[in-house]
Amino acid sequence: CASCQSLFPGVSLPPQRRCRWLCPDCRARRRDFNREQRFYKRVGCGTCQACRIPEDCGICSACARPAGPGRGRKCLLRR
């Protein structure tokens, strides 16, 4: 396994630069971590300084530019 360095007898893979082989446990942990990161990116953590700002500033480039259809722009201070 490329993450936990566990060896699996009978499994021999050629060295690959782009693709890493992960055991089922490491693959599940990575999937859970990625799912959690996507959730926080969409919703916000609620504890950092940017998440505690309740409204847009109104002066940054994202606030000054009108939002097009289907394109929600987030204030630079609240990112």
Short mmCIF file of N, CA and C in Angstrom, two decimals:
data_model
loop_
_atom_site.label_atom_id
_atom_site.label_comp_id
_atom_site.label_asym_id
_atom_site.label_seq_id
_atom_site.Cartn_x
_atom_site.Cartn_y
_atom_site.Cartn_z
N CYS A 1 0.86 -1.18 0.00
CA CYS A 1 0.00 0.00 0.00
C CYS A 1 0.90 1.24 0.00
N ALA A 2 0.57 2.21 -0.83
CA ALA A 2 1.37 3.42 -0.93
C ALA A 2 1.21 4.32 0.29
N SER A 3 0.16 4.14 1.06
CA SER A 3 -0.08 5.00 2.21
C SER A 3 0.47 4.41 3.51
N CYS A 4 0.07 3.18 3.84
CA CYS A 4 0.49 2.58 5.11
C CYS A 4 1.70 1.66 4.97
N GLN A 5 2.20 1.50 3.75
CA GLN A 5 3.39 0.69 3.47
C GLN A 5 3.21 -0.78 3.80
N SER A 6 1.99 -1.27 3.84
CA SER A 6 1.73 -2.69 4.09
C SER A 6 2.07 -3.50 2.84
N LEU A 7 2.57 -4.69 3.05
CA LEU A 7 2.90 -5.57 1.94
C LEU A 7 1.82 -6.64 1.81
N PHE A 8 1.50 -6.98 0.59
CA PHE A 8 0.51 -8.01 0.33
C PHE A 8 1.18 -9.08 -0.51
N PRO A 9 1.36 -10.29 0.05
CA PRO A 9 2.04 -11.34 -0.72
C PRO A 9 1.23 -11.72 -1.96
N GLY A 10 1.96 -11.96 -3.02
CA GLY A 10 1.31 -12.37 -4.26
C GLY A 10 0.87 -11.22 -5.13
N VAL A 11 1.00 -9.99 -4.65
CA VAL A 11 0.60 -8.83 -5.43
C VAL A 11 1.86 -8.10 -5.86
N SER A 12 2.07 -8.02 -7.14
CA SER A 12 3.22 -7.26 -7.63
C SER A 12 2.74 -6.32 -8.72
N LEU A 13 2.91 -5.06 -8.48
CA LEU A 13 2.49 -4.04 -9.43
C LEU A 13 3.72 -3.30 -9.93
N PRO A 14 3.74 -2.92 -11.18
CA PRO A 14 4.87 -2.14 -11.68
C PRO A 14 4.87 -0.75 -11.06
N PRO A 15 6.03 -0.14 -10.90
CA PRO A 15 6.05 1.22 -10.33
C PRO A 15 5.35 2.19 -11.29
N GLN A 16 4.46 2.95 -10.75
CA GLN A 16 3.70 3.90 -11.56
C GLN A 16 3.89 5.29 -10.98
N ARG A 17 3.97 6.26 -11.82
CA ARG A 17 4.18 7.62 -11.34
C ARG A 17 2.88 8.30 -10.97
N ARG A 18 1.83 8.05 -11.71
CA ARG A 18 0.59 8.79 -11.52
C ARG A 18 -0.41 8.08 -10.61
N CYS A 19 -0.40 6.79 -10.59
CA CYS A 19 -1.41 6.02 -9.86
C CYS A 19 -0.76 5.31 -8.67
N ARG A 20 -1.35 5.48 -7.50
CA ARG A 20 -0.84 4.81 -6.31
C ARG A 20 -1.83 3.72 -5.91
N TRP A 21 -1.29 2.57 -5.55
CA TRP A 21 -2.15 1.47 -5.12
C TRP A 21 -2.38 1.58 -3.63
N LEU A 22 -3.64 1.57 -3.20
CA LEU A 22 -4.01 1.68 -1.80
C LEU A 22 -4.77 0.44 -1.37
N CYS A 23 -4.53 0.02 -0.12
CA CYS A 23 -5.28 -1.11 0.44
C CYS A 23 -6.72 -0.65 0.68
N PRO A 24 -7.65 -1.55 0.89
CA PRO A 24 -9.06 -1.16 1.09
C PRO A 24 -9.27 -0.22 2.27
N ASP A 25 -8.52 -0.40 3.36
CA ASP A 25 -8.69 0.49 4.52
C ASP A 25 -8.24 1.91 4.20
N CYS A 26 -7.08 2.05 3.57
CA CYS A 26 -6.57 3.38 3.21
C CYS A 26 -7.46 4.04 2.17
N ARG A 27 -7.99 3.25 1.23
CA ARG A 27 -8.88 3.80 0.22
C ARG A 27 -10.16 4.33 0.87
N ALA A 28 -10.69 3.61 1.86
CA ALA A 28 -11.90 4.06 2.56
C ALA A 28 -11.62 5.33 3.36
N ARG A 29 -10.46 5.39 4.02
CA ARG A 29 -10.11 6.60 4.78
C ARG A 29 -9.96 7.80 3.86
N ARG A 30 -9.33 7.61 2.70
CA ARG A 30 -9.16 8.70 1.74
C ARG A 30 -10.51 9.17 1.20
N ARG A 31 -11.41 8.23 0.90
CA ARG A 31 -12.74 8.59 0.41
C ARG A 31 -13.50 9.40 1.46
N ASP A 32 -13.44 8.98 2.73
CA ASP A 32 -14.11 9.70 3.80
C ASP A 32 -13.54 11.10 3.96
N PHE A 33 -12.21 11.21 3.90
CA PHE A 33 -11.57 12.52 4.04
C PHE A 33 -11.99 13.45 2.90
N ASN A 34 -11.99 12.96 1.67
CA ASN A 34 -12.39 13.79 0.54
C ASN A 34 -13.85 14.21 0.64
N ARG A 35 -14.71 13.32 1.10
CA ARG A 35 -16.13 13.65 1.28
C ARG A 35 -16.28 14.75 2.33
N GLU A 36 -15.52 14.65 3.42
CA GLU A 36 -15.57 15.66 4.48
C GLU A 36 -15.08 17.01 3.97
N GLN A 37 -14.01 17.03 3.18
CA GLN A 37 -13.48 18.28 2.65
C GLN A 37 -14.46 18.94 1.69
N ARG A 38 -15.14 18.14 0.86
CA ARG A 38 -16.15 18.71 -0.04
C ARG A 38 -17.29 19.32 0.75
N PHE A 39 -17.68 18.67 1.86
CA PHE A 39 -18.77 19.20 2.69
C PHE A 39 -18.37 20.54 3.28
N TYR A 40 -17.15 20.64 3.83
CA TYR A 40 -16.71 21.89 4.45
C TYR A 40 -16.54 22.99 3.42
N LYS A 41 -16.14 22.66 2.21
CA LYS A 41 -16.00 23.67 1.17
C LYS A 41 -17.37 24.23 0.79
N ARG A 42 -18.38 23.37 0.76
CA ARG A 42 -19.72 23.80 0.38
C ARG A 42 -20.43 24.54 1.52
N VAL A 43 -20.32 24.02 2.74
CA VAL A 43 -21.07 24.55 3.86
C VAL A 43 -20.25 25.52 4.69
N GLY A 44 -18.98 25.23 4.90
CA GLY A 44 -18.13 26.06 5.75
C GLY A 44 -17.95 25.39 7.10
N CYS A 45 -16.82 25.66 7.73
CA CYS A 45 -16.52 25.00 9.00
C CYS A 45 -17.24 25.66 10.17
N GLY A 46 -17.47 26.97 10.09
CA GLY A 46 -18.16 27.68 11.16
C GLY A 46 -17.25 28.19 12.25
N THR A 47 -15.98 27.85 12.23
CA THR A 47 -15.08 28.27 13.30
C THR A 47 -14.01 29.24 12.86
N CYS A 48 -13.66 29.27 11.58
CA CYS A 48 -12.59 30.17 11.14
C CYS A 48 -13.13 31.60 11.04
N GLN A 49 -12.23 32.55 10.88
CA GLN A 49 -12.61 33.96 10.82
C GLN A 49 -13.51 34.25 9.63
N ALA A 50 -13.23 33.63 8.49
CA ALA A 50 -14.04 33.88 7.29
C ALA A 50 -15.46 33.35 7.46
N CYS A 51 -15.63 32.23 8.13
CA CYS A 51 -16.98 31.68 8.32
C CYS A 51 -17.81 32.49 9.31
N ARG A 52 -17.15 33.26 10.16
CA ARG A 52 -17.89 34.03 11.16
C ARG A 52 -18.36 35.39 10.65
N ILE A 53 -17.98 35.78 9.43
CA ILE A 53 -18.45 37.04 8.85
C ILE A 53 -19.85 36.80 8.29
N PRO A 54 -20.87 37.49 8.81
CA PRO A 54 -22.24 37.17 8.41
C PRO A 54 -22.65 37.67 7.03
N GLU A 55 -22.04 38.75 6.51
CA GLU A 55 -22.50 39.29 5.23
C GLU A 55 -21.32 39.72 4.37
N ASP A 56 -21.60 39.91 3.09
CA ASP A 56 -20.57 40.32 2.14
C ASP A 56 -20.09 41.73 2.45
N CYS A 57 -18.83 42.02 2.04
CA CYS A 57 -18.25 43.34 2.32
C CYS A 57 -18.79 44.41 1.37
N GLY A 58 -19.07 44.05 0.12
CA GLY A 58 -19.61 44.99 -0.85
C GLY A 58 -18.57 45.77 -1.62
N ILE A 59 -17.27 45.60 -1.31
CA ILE A 59 -16.25 46.39 -1.99
C ILE A 59 -15.21 45.55 -2.73
N CYS A 60 -15.13 44.25 -2.47
CA CYS A 60 -14.12 43.42 -3.15
C CYS A 60 -14.58 43.14 -4.58
N SER A 61 -13.69 42.54 -5.38
CA SER A 61 -14.01 42.30 -6.80
C SER A 61 -15.17 41.33 -6.98
N ALA A 62 -15.31 40.36 -6.10
CA ALA A 62 -16.42 39.41 -6.21
C ALA A 62 -17.75 40.07 -5.87
N CYS A 63 -17.74 41.00 -4.91
CA CYS A 63 -18.99 41.69 -4.54
C CYS A 63 -19.36 42.76 -5.56
N ALA A 64 -18.36 43.41 -6.15
CA ALA A 64 -18.63 44.50 -7.09
C ALA A 64 -19.18 43.99 -8.42
N ARG A 65 -18.77 42.79 -8.84
CA ARG A 65 -19.21 42.23 -10.12
C ARG A 65 -20.59 41.59 -9.95
N PRO A 66 -21.53 41.92 -10.83
CA PRO A 66 -22.86 41.30 -10.71
C PRO A 66 -22.79 39.81 -11.01
N ALA A 67 -23.51 39.05 -10.23
CA ALA A 67 -23.53 37.59 -10.41
C ALA A 67 -24.40 37.25 -11.60
N GLY A 68 -23.87 36.41 -12.48
CA GLY A 68 -24.63 35.97 -13.65
C GLY A 68 -25.59 34.86 -13.27
N PRO A 69 -26.37 34.38 -14.24
CA PRO A 69 -27.32 33.31 -13.94
C PRO A 69 -26.58 32.02 -13.57
N GLY A 70 -26.89 31.50 -12.41
CA GLY A 70 -26.29 30.24 -11.98
C GLY A 70 -24.87 30.36 -11.46
N ARG A 71 -24.35 31.56 -11.33
CA ARG A 71 -22.98 31.74 -10.86
C ARG A 71 -23.00 32.53 -9.56
N GLY A 72 -22.93 31.83 -8.47
CA GLY A 72 -22.88 32.49 -7.18
C GLY A 72 -21.44 32.89 -6.87
N ARG A 73 -21.20 34.14 -6.64
CA ARG A 73 -19.86 34.62 -6.30
C ARG A 73 -19.80 34.83 -4.80
N LYS A 74 -18.71 34.37 -4.19
CA LYS A 74 -18.57 34.48 -2.77
C LYS A 74 -17.58 35.60 -2.45
N CYS A 75 -17.91 36.41 -1.49
CA CYS A 75 -17.06 37.53 -1.07
C CYS A 75 -15.66 37.01 -0.74
N LEU A 76 -14.64 37.77 -1.15
CA LEU A 76 -13.26 37.34 -0.91
C LEU A 76 -12.94 37.23 0.57
N LEU A 77 -13.56 38.06 1.40
CA LEU A 77 -13.33 37.98 2.84
C LEU A 77 -13.98 36.76 3.47
N ARG A 78 -15.03 36.25 2.82
CA ARG A 78 -15.77 35.11 3.38
C ARG A 78 -15.34 33.78 2.81
N ARG A 79 -14.37 33.75 1.91
CA ARG A 79 -13.91 32.49 1.32
C ARG A 79 -13.14 31.70 2.32
#
